[in-house]
XYZ file of C-alpha atoms in Angstrom:
750
model
C 79.054 83.470 134.425
C 79.874 87.125 135.776
C 82.260 87.724 132.690
C 78.863 88.188 130.668
C 78.170 91.303 132.688
C 81.040 92.901 130.980
C 79.439 93.059 127.763
C 76.987 95.332 126.176
C 73.629 93.821 124.837
C 74.632 93.140 121.298
C 77.926 91.722 122.488
C 76.004 89.493 124.888
C 74.001 88.108 122.043
C 76.833 87.481 119.835
C 78.690 85.445 122.650
C 75.708 83.485 123.775
C 74.297 82.491 120.453
C 76.359 79.331 119.953
C 74.502 76.980 117.576
C 74.420 77.339 113.702
C 76.176 80.007 111.633
C 76.953 83.271 113.219
C 78.444 86.416 111.636
C 79.682 89.038 113.749
C 80.439 92.427 112.017
C 82.710 94.153 114.317
C 83.714 97.811 113.744
C 86.903 99.306 114.717
C 87.406 99.545 118.472
C 84.245 97.703 119.191
C 85.628 94.991 121.214
C 85.997 92.360 118.564
C 88.661 90.263 120.462
C 86.731 90.290 123.933
C 83.524 88.919 121.959
C 85.854 86.282 120.482
C 87.393 85.314 123.658
C 84.362 85.327 125.540
C 82.260 83.454 123.145
C 84.832 80.634 123.510
C 84.806 80.822 127.320
C 80.882 80.556 127.112
C 81.205 77.473 125.007
C 83.611 75.668 127.449
C 81.478 76.782 130.435
C 78.465 75.258 128.631
C 80.301 71.803 128.676
C 81.910 71.938 125.244
C 85.282 70.143 125.282
C 88.158 72.729 124.515
C 89.805 70.473 121.818
C 86.418 70.416 120.139
C 86.910 74.234 119.462
C 89.169 75.890 116.956
C 89.935 79.393 116.618
C 91.648 80.649 113.452
C 93.517 83.903 113.478
C 95.992 85.756 111.166
C 98.812 85.975 113.694
C 100.336 83.720 116.403
C 100.303 86.790 118.850
C 96.628 86.992 118.375
C 95.973 83.221 119.141
C 98.298 83.495 122.248
C 96.551 86.416 123.694
C 93.348 84.815 123.013
C 94.311 81.571 124.825
C 95.588 83.586 127.726
C 92.396 85.686 128.137
C 90.295 82.318 128.021
C 92.462 80.853 130.641
C 91.990 83.949 133.000
C 88.304 83.594 132.507
C 87.771 79.695 133.054
C 91.144 78.112 134.091
C 93.853 75.960 132.586
C 91.408 74.020 130.290
C 92.026 77.087 127.813
C 95.451 75.506 127.039
C 93.666 72.705 125.002
C 91.558 75.203 122.940
C 92.846 74.884 119.374
C 93.803 78.579 118.667
C 96.353 79.513 115.912
C 96.842 80.878 112.556
C 95.638 79.128 109.459
C 98.981 78.054 108.427
C 100.225 76.955 111.884
C 97.168 74.653 112.460
C 97.022 73.425 108.849
C 100.783 72.599 109.229
C 100.230 70.592 112.130
C 97.331 68.628 110.364
C 99.615 68.067 107.282
C 102.436 66.612 109.336
C 100.081 64.089 110.865
C 99.097 62.803 107.317
C 101.883 63.786 105.091
C 102.584 60.281 104.174
C 99.182 60.461 102.231
C 100.648 63.274 100.159
C 103.934 61.403 99.682
C 105.682 64.122 101.823
C 107.983 63.423 104.785
C 106.459 64.237 108.260
C 109.127 66.885 108.981
C 108.867 68.628 105.598
C 110.492 71.917 105.223
C 108.566 75.192 105.325
C 109.930 77.581 102.556
C 109.501 81.494 103.105
C 109.355 83.784 100.384
C 113.003 84.287 99.771
C 113.338 80.526 99.412
C 110.658 80.152 96.999
C 112.256 82.891 94.872
C 115.615 81.182 94.912
C 113.786 77.935 93.599
C 112.272 79.988 90.690
C 115.715 81.569 89.714
C 117.225 78.128 89.489
C 114.406 76.930 87.486
C 114.645 80.005 85.096
C 118.638 79.297 84.638
C 117.750 75.547 83.901
C 115.211 76.898 80.972
C 117.385 79.853 79.969
C 114.631 82.216 80.486
C 115.353 85.812 81.010
C 114.750 86.837 84.668
C 114.125 90.537 83.322
C 111.155 89.005 81.450
C 110.347 86.408 84.044
C 110.655 88.505 87.139
C 111.299 85.931 89.991
C 108.955 87.999 92.640
C 106.192 88.421 89.705
C 106.397 84.554 88.822
C 106.228 83.519 92.374
C 103.012 85.898 92.862
C 101.292 84.270 89.929
C 102.116 80.855 91.202
C 100.628 81.836 94.643
C 97.259 83.192 92.801
C 96.975 79.885 90.888
C 97.327 77.916 94.128
C 95.052 80.216 96.000
C 92.473 79.766 93.333
C 92.992 75.816 93.362
C 94.449 75.598 89.810
C 96.999 72.896 89.666
C 99.775 72.775 87.057
C 98.033 70.659 84.722
C 94.926 72.591 84.953
C 96.605 75.682 84.418
C 98.177 74.425 80.915
C 94.380 73.711 79.886
C 93.206 77.053 80.994
C 92.875 79.084 77.759
C 92.342 82.511 79.400
C 95.361 82.142 81.727
C 97.674 81.030 78.866
C 96.515 83.792 76.502
C 97.335 86.229 79.455
C 100.732 84.701 79.760
C 101.455 85.233 76.084
C 100.293 88.620 76.281
C 102.640 89.399 79.028
C 105.485 87.628 76.823
C 105.976 85.012 79.424
C 104.451 81.984 77.441
C 106.473 79.384 79.441
C 105.099 80.175 82.842
C 103.325 77.176 83.027
C 106.618 75.115 82.652
C 108.107 77.175 85.540
C 104.895 76.289 87.594
C 104.972 72.778 87.014
C 108.682 72.505 87.760
C 108.407 74.656 90.822
C 105.987 72.142 92.429
C 107.835 69.029 91.256
C 111.038 70.710 92.595
C 109.600 71.520 96.059
C 108.183 68.110 96.416
C 111.536 66.292 95.696
C 112.942 68.635 98.456
C 110.281 67.582 100.834
C 109.316 71.353 101.205
C 106.132 73.436 101.312
C 105.766 77.109 100.763
C 103.030 78.908 102.712
C 100.489 78.653 100.018
C 100.924 74.830 100.160
C 99.973 74.608 103.614
C 96.644 75.591 102.471
C 96.663 74.084 98.980
C 97.629 70.474 99.885
C 95.258 70.613 102.914
C 92.302 71.294 100.817
C 93.415 68.343 98.590
C 94.255 66.049 101.594
C 90.546 66.544 102.641
C 89.043 66.238 99.101
C 91.029 62.856 98.247
C 90.832 61.405 101.672
C 87.193 61.523 103.077
C 88.127 59.732 106.138
C 90.584 62.488 107.158
C 88.176 65.126 106.411
C 85.456 63.296 108.591
C 88.040 63.104 111.613
C 88.429 66.882 111.590
C 84.824 67.462 111.139
C 84.408 65.632 114.366
C 87.349 67.206 115.936
C 86.396 70.715 114.976
C 82.852 70.970 116.160
C 82.957 74.708 116.723
C 84.952 76.815 114.101
C 85.771 80.485 114.929
C 87.422 82.705 112.185
C 88.915 85.854 113.310
C 89.510 88.763 110.584
C 87.200 86.852 108.201
C 87.256 89.728 105.682
C 90.984 88.911 105.211
C 90.448 85.453 104.078
C 91.176 84.241 100.466
C 89.301 82.000 98.166
C 91.195 78.779 99.227
C 91.019 79.541 103.040
C 87.230 80.023 102.718
C 87.099 76.652 100.672
C 88.664 74.811 103.525
C 86.242 76.293 105.927
C 83.336 75.132 103.929
C 84.806 71.673 103.772
C 84.828 71.668 107.530
C 81.403 73.417 108.150
C 79.132 73.217 104.968
C 78.167 69.560 104.166
C 74.764 67.602 104.282
C 73.737 67.073 108.109
C 76.336 69.670 109.193
C 75.091 71.732 112.499
C 77.071 74.495 110.683
C 78.590 75.880 114.023
C 80.840 78.291 112.334
C 81.271 81.876 113.577
C 82.976 84.345 111.483
C 84.267 87.735 112.961
C 85.207 90.625 110.635
C 84.603 93.975 109.146
C 84.072 94.590 105.373
C 85.176 97.984 105.781
C 88.802 96.778 106.921
C 89.313 94.429 104.010
C 92.603 95.638 102.521
C 94.480 92.831 101.489
C 93.453 92.015 98.025
C 97.139 92.262 96.776
C 97.768 89.183 98.998
C 94.769 87.313 97.540
C 91.996 88.124 100.210
C 88.463 88.719 98.787
C 85.897 90.888 100.490
C 83.425 88.899 98.456
C 83.922 85.934 101.270
C 82.253 88.338 103.998
C 79.706 90.023 101.681
C 78.424 86.686 100.487
C 78.625 84.819 103.640
C 74.753 84.647 103.965
C 74.247 83.233 100.683
C 76.493 80.000 101.704
C 74.840 79.989 105.223
C 71.282 81.181 104.649
C 70.536 80.350 108.252
C 73.113 82.794 109.478
C 72.374 85.288 112.482
C 74.293 88.476 112.056
C 75.348 90.855 114.944
C 76.742 94.255 114.279
C 79.181 95.619 116.783
C 78.949 99.353 116.212
C 79.933 101.021 119.461
C 83.376 102.354 119.248
C 85.410 102.036 122.645
C 88.723 103.534 121.004
C 88.246 106.870 119.375
C 86.715 110.324 120.132
C 83.513 111.351 118.443
C 85.183 113.673 115.817
C 87.441 110.657 114.542
C 84.476 108.090 114.569
C 82.282 110.596 112.507
C 84.851 111.128 109.973
C 85.330 107.326 109.668
C 81.429 107.111 108.964
C 81.613 109.904 106.477
C 84.249 108.525 104.506
C 83.243 104.842 104.302
C 79.779 105.686 102.870
C 81.368 106.624 99.576
C 81.910 102.884 99.107
C 79.034 101.054 97.406
C 79.889 97.425 98.147
C 79.547 97.009 101.871
C 77.464 95.757 104.841
C 75.546 98.787 106.134
C 76.576 99.955 109.743
C 76.937 103.040 111.532
C 79.586 103.186 114.143
C 79.183 105.569 117.304
C 80.700 106.297 120.641
C 79.848 107.695 123.968
C 83.184 109.624 124.040
C 83.488 113.295 124.004
C 84.151 115.209 120.550
C 87.837 115.426 121.319
C 90.163 117.539 119.329
C 89.206 118.334 115.543
C 91.242 116.594 112.959
C 94.276 118.700 112.031
C 95.287 118.941 108.281
C 98.842 119.779 107.534
C 99.755 121.323 104.245
C 103.291 121.471 103.041
C 105.145 122.620 100.152
C 107.320 119.715 99.779
C 107.734 116.185 101.147
C 110.650 117.393 103.307
C 108.651 120.121 104.733
C 105.934 117.775 105.514
C 108.430 115.365 107.407
C 109.663 118.530 109.343
C 106.128 119.776 110.207
C 105.205 116.276 111.410
C 108.085 116.041 113.332
C 107.662 119.464 114.973
C 104.073 118.803 115.712
C 104.832 115.450 117.222
C 107.456 117.074 119.601
C 104.901 119.662 120.663
C 102.028 117.259 121.205
C 104.514 115.009 123.271
C 105.678 117.806 125.488
C 102.373 119.545 125.955
C 100.187 116.412 126.811
C 103.231 114.317 128.405
C 102.300 111.443 125.920
C 104.952 108.478 125.657
C 106.643 107.804 122.275
C 104.939 104.562 121.967
C 101.605 106.195 121.748
C 102.639 108.011 118.585
C 102.330 106.408 115.100
C 103.257 107.925 111.720
C 101.571 105.925 109.035
C 102.360 106.149 105.351
C 101.082 104.245 102.085
C 104.446 103.152 100.844
C 107.673 102.201 102.817
C 109.696 104.469 100.864
C 108.122 107.478 102.614
C 109.700 106.544 105.896
C 113.256 108.099 104.999
C 112.376 111.625 105.430
C 110.463 111.190 108.780
C 113.652 109.173 110.098
C 115.707 111.911 109.153
C 113.790 114.688 111.244
C 113.104 112.330 114.100
C 116.858 111.650 114.345
C 117.573 115.403 114.220
C 115.123 115.894 116.978
C 116.456 113.148 119.307
C 113.245 111.279 119.289
C 113.470 107.458 119.321
C 111.513 105.426 116.812
C 111.549 102.089 115.168
C 110.572 101.285 111.497
C 107.999 98.438 111.527
C 108.499 95.864 108.939
C 112.424 96.197 108.395
C 114.728 93.212 107.816
C 113.369 90.347 110.225
C 115.823 88.801 112.584
C 115.382 85.367 111.152
C 116.309 87.032 107.439
C 119.804 87.853 108.634
C 122.613 86.224 106.570
C 124.196 84.572 109.803
C 121.077 83.505 111.122
C 119.809 81.877 107.899
C 123.254 79.977 107.377
C 122.775 78.329 110.845
C 118.909 77.807 110.182
C 119.908 76.079 106.897
C 122.100 73.498 108.644
C 119.365 72.832 111.378
C 116.919 72.359 108.390
C 119.142 69.961 106.633
C 119.672 67.861 109.969
C 115.964 67.668 110.149
C 115.297 67.040 106.327
C 118.503 66.307 104.264
C 116.417 66.605 100.958
C 115.865 70.340 101.375
C 117.806 71.384 98.273
C 117.575 75.260 99.079
C 119.111 74.633 102.496
C 121.619 72.434 100.793
C 122.709 75.144 98.205
C 123.051 77.711 100.990
C 125.659 75.871 103.056
C 127.203 73.191 100.888
C 130.283 75.437 100.514
C 130.019 77.488 103.598
C 132.278 77.600 105.374
C 134.292 76.935 102.403
C 135.048 73.225 101.865
C 136.043 72.846 97.994
C 132.654 72.655 96.450
C 132.457 75.341 93.927
C 129.352 76.537 91.579
C 130.448 74.477 88.878
C 130.128 71.241 90.936
C 126.639 72.564 92.615
C 125.396 73.338 88.975
C 126.422 69.751 87.703
C 124.674 68.189 90.773
C 121.557 70.545 90.137
C 121.268 69.437 86.395
C 121.558 65.632 87.262
C 118.859 66.172 90.103
C 116.518 68.169 87.544
C 116.898 65.324 84.854
C 116.429 62.199 87.419
C 113.727 63.854 89.402
C 115.883 63.892 92.608
C 116.706 66.107 95.467
C 120.451 67.439 95.514
C 121.026 65.346 98.583
C 120.081 61.926 96.508
C 121.988 63.195 93.521
C 125.222 63.154 95.084
C 125.820 59.328 94.394
C 124.895 59.462 90.688
C 126.441 62.727 89.406
C 129.635 62.341 87.384
C 132.144 64.566 89.380
C 135.990 64.974 89.614
C 137.448 62.730 92.347
C 138.130 65.631 94.727
C 134.660 67.307 94.148
C 133.031 63.872 94.715
C 134.980 63.391 97.990
C 134.207 66.770 99.453
C 130.431 66.148 98.779
C 130.708 62.782 100.440
C 132.001 64.311 103.433
C 129.615 66.892 103.483
C 126.924 64.008 103.459
C 128.464 62.367 106.089
C 128.386 65.554 108.404
C 124.792 66.216 107.820
C 124.033 62.539 108.357
C 125.554 62.625 111.643
C 123.391 65.550 112.705
C 120.222 63.863 111.163
C 120.761 60.645 113.236
C 120.725 62.875 116.431
C 117.571 64.830 115.742
C 115.052 62.496 117.576
C 117.574 61.669 120.292
C 119.402 64.800 121.334
C 117.718 67.892 122.750
C 117.072 70.575 120.165
C 119.378 73.371 121.965
C 122.256 70.994 122.629
C 122.180 69.668 118.990
C 121.888 73.216 117.646
C 125.104 74.191 119.842
C 126.863 71.010 118.458
C 125.845 71.862 114.694
C 127.155 75.523 115.330
C 130.345 74.281 116.468
C 130.868 71.245 114.257
C 130.226 72.937 110.922
C 132.711 75.430 111.524
C 130.272 78.407 111.434
C 131.513 79.447 114.856
C 134.967 79.551 113.953
C 134.234 81.504 110.732
C 132.268 84.099 112.947
C 135.079 84.310 115.561
C 137.511 85.221 112.879
C 135.579 88.365 112.180
C 136.621 91.001 114.920
C 135.075 93.951 113.563
C 132.003 95.543 115.231
C 129.752 94.161 112.492
C 131.336 90.480 113.076
C 130.854 90.823 116.778
C 126.986 92.055 116.056
C 126.585 88.717 113.717
C 127.940 86.622 116.464
C 125.581 88.232 118.950
C 122.639 87.471 116.484
C 123.618 83.754 116.143
C 123.904 83.493 119.986
C 120.463 85.049 120.204
C 119.041 82.336 117.938
C 120.553 79.607 120.071
C 119.065 81.458 123.049
C 115.557 81.324 121.459
C 115.973 77.389 120.881
C 116.919 77.044 124.538
C 113.783 79.101 125.485
C 111.536 76.855 123.094
C 113.117 73.758 124.696
C 112.392 74.969 128.320
C 108.910 76.438 127.775
C 106.110 73.628 127.701
C 103.607 74.381 124.934
C 100.407 72.602 123.906
C 100.167 70.875 120.426
C 97.035 72.765 119.073
C 96.176 69.419 116.972
C 96.697 66.497 119.453
C 95.615 68.536 122.487
C 98.657 67.272 124.516
C 102.082 68.455 125.598
C 104.402 67.864 122.667
C 107.918 66.704 122.902
C 110.194 69.465 121.890
C 111.983 69.059 118.738
C 114.162 70.838 116.469
C 111.611 70.410 113.558
C 108.950 71.747 116.128
C 111.437 75.133 116.633
C 111.811 75.374 112.955
C 108.037 75.158 112.264
C 107.302 77.930 115.015
C 109.728 80.304 113.452
C 108.962 79.703 109.869
C 105.219 80.709 110.532
C 106.270 83.724 112.473
C 104.772 87.171 111.002
C 105.967 90.731 111.524
C 103.054 91.135 114.062
C 104.640 88.329 116.306
C 108.004 89.836 116.885
C 108.475 92.180 119.753
C 110.910 95.152 120.337
C 112.559 94.874 123.838
C 112.582 98.721 124.121
C 108.938 99.609 123.113
C 108.915 103.396 124.120
C 109.484 104.431 120.570
C 107.534 106.282 117.902
C 106.328 103.800 115.310
C 106.706 104.423 111.809
C 104.913 101.784 109.616
C 102.754 101.520 106.515
C 98.935 101.552 106.834
C 98.548 97.880 105.878
C 100.961 96.947 108.782
C 99.056 99.222 111.298
C 95.925 97.063 111.067
C 94.824 95.717 114.440
C 96.847 98.386 116.378
C 96.030 101.511 118.163
C 97.878 104.662 119.327
C 96.808 107.817 121.132
C 98.006 110.192 118.503
C 98.193 108.921 114.837
C 99.677 110.836 111.765
C 98.438 109.922 108.232
C 100.904 111.198 105.719
C 101.231 111.628 101.949
C 97.679 112.157 101.358
C 97.859 113.081 97.714
C 96.317 111.900 94.628
C 98.230 109.079 92.859
C 99.946 108.255 96.153
C 97.120 107.715 98.599
C 94.876 106.646 96.826
C 97.453 104.781 94.759
C 98.108 105.597 91.198
C 97.404 101.784 90.459
C 93.795 102.430 91.736
C 92.845 105.242 89.447
C 91.127 103.271 86.843
C 89.507 100.647 88.884
C 86.382 101.346 91.211
C 87.059 98.179 93.359
C 90.704 99.204 93.665
C 89.648 102.726 94.805
C 87.182 101.295 97.083
C 89.896 99.256 98.787
C 92.104 102.382 98.868
C 89.278 104.101 100.908
C 89.042 101.044 103.188
C 92.810 101.398 103.849
C 92.373 105.326 104.710
C 89.474 104.087 106.986
C 91.687 101.640 108.668
C 94.412 104.574 109.322
C 92.310 106.918 110.756
C 90.515 104.453 113.199
C 93.788 103.620 114.623
C 93.698 106.926 116.428
C 92.296 107.283 120.193
C 92.363 110.830 120.686
C 94.318 112.952 118.005
C 94.406 112.476 114.346
C 96.636 114.524 112.067
C 96.443 114.151 108.285
C 99.142 115.706 106.027
C 99.967 115.955 102.294
C 102.926 117.814 100.188
C 102.119 119.916 97.137
C 105.428 118.452 95.475
C 107.399 115.268 96.094
C 110.512 113.906 94.845
C 109.564 110.748 93.038
C 111.071 108.456 90.501
C 114.078 110.697 89.952
C 112.212 114.023 89.608
C 109.774 116.387 91.343
C 106.037 115.566 91.011
C 103.443 118.129 91.705
C 100.468 116.793 93.564
C 96.786 117.618 94.222
C 95.317 116.543 97.715
C 93.736 113.145 98.028
C 90.198 113.139 97.259
C 89.782 111.351 100.786
C 90.444 114.659 102.473
C 87.280 116.247 100.740
C 85.188 113.293 102.041
C 85.587 114.261 105.831
C 83.133 116.700 106.821
C 84.637 120.142 107.398
C 83.500 120.820 110.665
C 85.331 117.896 111.962
C 88.669 119.581 110.841
C 90.904 122.317 112.021
C 89.136 125.352 110.789
C 92.323 127.212 109.917
C 93.396 124.690 107.299
C 90.387 125.322 104.747
C 89.206 128.270 102.573
C 85.514 127.556 102.694
C 81.889 129.415 102.521
C 80.779 131.074 105.628
C 78.457 129.302 107.899
C 78.738 125.946 109.843
C 77.832 122.741 108.411
C 76.005 120.408 110.841
C 77.525 117.004 110.871
C 75.119 114.069 110.242
C 75.104 110.702 108.764
C 73.888 112.281 105.503
C 76.115 115.280 105.509
C 77.749 115.884 101.997
C 81.261 117.207 102.462
C 82.040 120.751 101.166
C 84.538 120.408 98.169
C 88.074 120.393 99.711
C 89.846 123.705 98.931
C 93.246 123.709 100.821
C 94.355 127.221 102.165
C 97.147 128.716 100.033
C 99.717 130.951 101.430
C 100.046 134.208 99.626
C 103.146 134.590 97.490
C 105.664 136.913 99.277
C 106.348 140.388 97.685
C 109.148 140.601 95.362
C 112.285 142.071 97.069
C 114.339 144.929 95.641
C 117.903 143.303 95.583
C 120.415 145.693 94.031
C 122.439 144.213 91.043
C 120.626 140.848 91.247
C 121.728 138.571 88.487
C 120.861 134.841 88.303
C 123.819 132.394 88.555
C 123.744 129.479 85.882
C 122.090 126.485 87.287
C 125.368 124.484 87.197
C 126.720 126.968 89.700
C 124.230 126.073 92.444
C 126.231 123.350 94.555
C 125.289 121.917 98.013
C 126.316 124.213 100.756
C 126.488 127.561 99.044
C 124.454 130.738 100.144
C 121.998 131.965 97.429
C 119.608 134.812 96.944
C 116.142 134.534 95.706
C 114.028 137.588 94.616
C 110.934 136.367 96.824
C 112.342 134.142 99.362
C 115.427 136.069 100.342
C 118.734 134.647 101.558
C 119.110 130.838 101.804
C 121.351 127.913 102.061
C 121.477 124.930 99.902
C 120.946 121.704 101.821
C 121.109 119.299 99.114
C 120.558 118.786 95.277
C 118.901 115.679 93.810
C 118.469 114.766 90.103
C 120.623 115.478 87.024
C 120.893 117.773 83.962
C 117.698 119.809 83.675
C 115.839 117.908 86.445
C 118.417 118.960 89.242
C 116.328 120.030 92.326
C 117.874 121.989 95.293
C 116.214 121.843 98.796
C 116.970 125.404 100.187
C 116.643 126.789 103.841
C 115.324 130.280 103.699
C 115.806 131.842 107.110
C 113.217 134.552 106.636
C 110.425 132.565 105.472
C 107.576 131.077 107.686
C 108.020 127.676 106.068
C 111.685 127.818 105.352
C 112.571 124.669 103.610
C 111.713 124.825 99.836
C 112.536 122.496 96.913
C 113.292 124.423 93.645
C 114.011 123.090 90.099
C 117.231 124.747 89.199
C 116.389 125.225 85.525
C 113.542 127.724 86.801
C 114.675 128.931 90.088
C 116.738 132.202 89.473
C 119.047 131.939 92.217
C 122.229 134.098 92.799
C 125.199 132.386 94.455
C 126.584 134.871 97.038
C 129.024 132.856 99.112
């Protein structure tokens, strides 16, 4: 097994210790994916059957890359390793046993928007105010209940939860939750949480099914274990923790990179793993192969401020590299300009391609100003996490028809296209249908026959039902790509799009053609069913499941030589030569929501740890002393995280600190962070200077300021006393300033 020679000592031990529980604590850039891949390859080389190995990941892309690497090492048997996301593998198991849960085998998987639409319709039925019962907040609370294995009947009996709802002025939440679960069941639909929730109950209520998968999954491997939630871990324990179990479970993760508590992930799973599995063997991958020594030392110094963690010290054999630069700006606009300036300088000086740059921020709203300056400088970029291809209206319209062809009881798909293109079925008819369906416990599809409707509306609905029935009969006999093209034509969607000759209309047609192309590509490309370990028949239902389980990390951009703009949460698992971490101000990063909660503050620090360890060779940290937020100028203090990085690791010119060098060691106590402040320019002698009234200051005018000199007003934001002008003062070293007009004292000169 020559591939073992490519591993360092601790990696090799982690790979070859195959029996019993194993925890691999993998620091950033420590070769985690290689260890996980080689461990599977080693198991197969030792005679373990590939279908007895299951590897659970958080993206389909990670699973695909893992299988490809194993195939390179040991050959085509890797195709039968059951590698996939929790949701994709669990969905396949549920389809095999859907009848035991009274679901159709081809149940629909609802995305986030589908779920919110169901909640909106329930709020309407119950006459509840959506401003009080915010649909997104309701969806999040339903998700939390399911993740904690609290079904609706138990929720109603839970005094603390009911008291919380009353305190939040949402006393009828339990009714929404109950109806939501019933409604989806009638529609033959599961949301993402249900794929975990129903699997747990399938295993709990049907021990024979659980035993089947215990025998099938003899070796369980879990990637990014620190990101698992209570429910995912409960299922892992069902499979691996029972009397007589060999406990062949291997979890790989890093507690210092646990950053998804807002999604329900809990760091307790990895911190308490050895309590559940006392025989666990723990291996710490501490050698970092990604970053320079300065970046690695900064990461170590930062994370030591967190109390609840698995102790480790990442290290590297790489050179110190450049010091970490800290950029101070007066305003968020100036911050964006200086970041863009510096990016262009580094790009040209070091000949680094665009794709090796990342600009990271705490909130997506921060991307706008960076986009503006990158466009001005002609730098190609992409914003990660924008509108997904599969969320575009024209794409969702055709997908709704495809979903109905597979599962006519999908009420959300039904509502979306029952009158698109228009066929004389208005909202009054659909509401009447929905009311009857809710009263009788039916899907909209089944309610057509029993609802009292006008002759015209009833006939139009029956015609629609005949159309969908025609498609449904062909689902199992016609190739998916051919059927999709037929549906596109037969429903009138194609004619509807062809009639729009605008540039936008042509773009919408191109998007639908791309969807049809993707169905053809799915049909032509053989794939392995990760549950049955056999080549699966390509069906429309299979295609719909694949795309419903895609994540942002699974989508590819055809032209990848672009600067990446993304939130820090989205950057996890990625790496770049040059990383800018921006907006490092108190109440922004760390977030204002973490100020009073030590656990949340620890998670914010872990988030910053993730951000800085994305960088290979250069790390730039920036902050703005003022930022336009919530309709007004907010004045900021630098983030406490900047003060937790030992100053000898940073660009010396940025700080005003005591003389003498500070040796960087594991126990270094960082000097208090004191940003260098520019001296105020001297007051100018301007003859006859007379400030103009604030209302006279308009975009495009030229003004005089007693300290900053002559400047041009670029833009004005806010209203009344909170109007703020962005002004370009041509004589200043940092020319762009934001001034509140109420206090600015500006004289209009042209």
